[in-house]
Amino acid sequence: NAGVTQTPKFQVLKTGQSMTLQCAQDMNHEYMSWYRQDPGMGLRLIHYSVGAGITDQGEVPNGYNVSRSTTEDFPLRLLSAAPSQTSVYFCASSPYRGLLNNEQFFGPGTRLTVL
Amino acid sequence: AQSVTQLDSHVSVSEGTPVLLRCNYSSSYSPSLFWYVQHPNKGLQLLLKYTSAATLVKGINGFEAEFKKSETSFHLTKPSAHMSDAAEYFCVVSEGTGGFKTIFGAGTRLFVKA
């Protein structure tokens, strides 16, 4: 199993550009999520999904869209990039719908810079 | 509402001495609590988790954590630090009752001196 994979590893955007961060998992996990990591703030939840066709907002959803058409893939779309979205983005998955008692498996991250 | 407070942003220890990373939480429900470790430029890896089975939880690489409900704490300890323990550590709480959201602490960076 490759686990959780993310592409690209690095990306530089100009303000106003759009792009999609890719996330895939091959463990047949129901739950997938996107976080952003900023210095001194830990990880903050952007969006999550508890199964194909089901998504919901996390703590910091503004400026981001997600969809979950398959169990394996959970792309994160930046509609119009802003410098405040400069961050490291992590995708994670978990075997079950709920996170009570269940660990998450993290991808290697995507480092995004918005100029 | 749930929250997590890691009481130290940085901790520095000498190799071979004990490690203590402190975490306090608040939760309206019976929480699940986790510690994750992140080595430089890497993703996060689970160290251990508390799920109400036992208050003293053993994890990987010699780490332990004790759940103290009366103090709302979940401190991470290790008897003897190794150079390879240098990393950032995150305390995490999951919403109870089948919740779908997690809250991360701000992180504690552990430095280990030779």
mmCIF file of C-alpha atoms in Angstrom, chain B residues 63-108:
data_model
loop_
_atom_site.group_PDB
_atom_site.id
_atom_site.type_symbol
_atom_site.label_atom_id
_atom_site.label_comp_id
_atom_site.label_asym_id
_atom_site.label_seq_id
_atom_site.Cartn_x
_atom_site.Cartn_y
_atom_site.Cartn_z
ATOM 1 C CA PHE B 63 6.671 7.137 25.048
ATOM 2 C CA GLU B 64 3.797 7.044 27.542
ATOM 3 C CA ALA B 65 0.908 9.332 28.440
ATOM 4 C CA GLU B 66 -1.424 9.389 31.410
ATOM 5 C CA PHE B 67 -5.026 10.523 31.171
ATOM 6 C CA LYS B 68 -6.068 12.455 34.295
ATOM 7 C CA LYS B 69 -9.709 13.405 34.097
ATOM 8 C CA SER B 70 -9.675 15.451 37.316
ATOM 9 C CA GLU B 71 -6.860 17.600 35.935
ATOM 10 C CA THR B 72 -8.032 17.434 32.292
ATOM 11 C CA SER B 73 -4.479 16.587 31.331
ATOM 12 C CA PHE B 74 -2.790 14.138 28.986
ATOM 13 C CA HIS B 75 0.944 14.694 29.451
ATOM 14 C CA LEU B 76 3.482 12.814 27.329
ATOM 15 C CA THR B 77 6.568 11.332 28.982
ATOM 16 C CA LYS B 78 9.634 9.286 28.157
ATOM 17 C CA PRO B 79 12.174 8.115 30.727
ATOM 18 C CA SER B 80 15.267 8.729 28.631
ATOM 19 C CA ALA B 81 15.517 11.022 25.609
ATOM 20 C CA HIS B 82 17.321 10.001 22.467
ATOM 21 C CA MET B 83 18.662 12.293 19.768
ATOM 22 C CA SER B 84 16.156 10.833 17.323
ATOM 23 C CA ASP B 85 13.287 12.131 19.520
ATOM 24 C CA ALA B 86 13.961 15.686 18.375
ATOM 25 C CA ALA B 87 10.763 16.642 16.568
ATOM 26 C CA GLU B 88 7.481 18.492 16.993
ATOM 27 C CA TYR B 89 4.770 16.861 19.056
ATOM 28 C CA PHE B 90 1.043 17.517 18.809
ATOM 29 C CA CYS B 91 -1.655 16.745 21.344
ATOM 30 C CA VAL B 92 -5.008 16.108 19.650
ATOM 31 C CA VAL B 93 -8.578 15.697 20.906
ATOM 32 C CA SER B 94 -11.413 14.150 18.941
ATOM 33 C CA GLU B 95 -14.999 15.097 19.478
ATOM 34 C CA GLY B 96 -16.908 12.448 21.388
ATOM 35 C CA THR B 97 -20.062 10.633 20.389
ATOM 36 C CA GLY B 98 -18.835 9.610 16.955
ATOM 37 C CA GLY B 99 -17.544 13.056 16.126
ATOM 38 C CA PHE B 100 -15.881 13.906 12.866
ATOM 39 C CA LYS B 101 -13.594 16.725 13.879
ATOM 40 C CA THR B 102 -10.286 16.917 15.628
ATOM 41 C CA ILE B 103 -8.619 19.805 17.387
ATOM 42 C CA PHE B 104 -4.837 20.050 17.378
ATOM 43 C CA GLY B 105 -2.729 21.749 19.978
ATOM 44 C CA ALA B 106 -0.235 24.344 18.754
ATOM 45 C CA GLY B 107 2.617 21.886 19.096
ATOM 46 C CA THR B 108 5.715 21.496 21.267
#
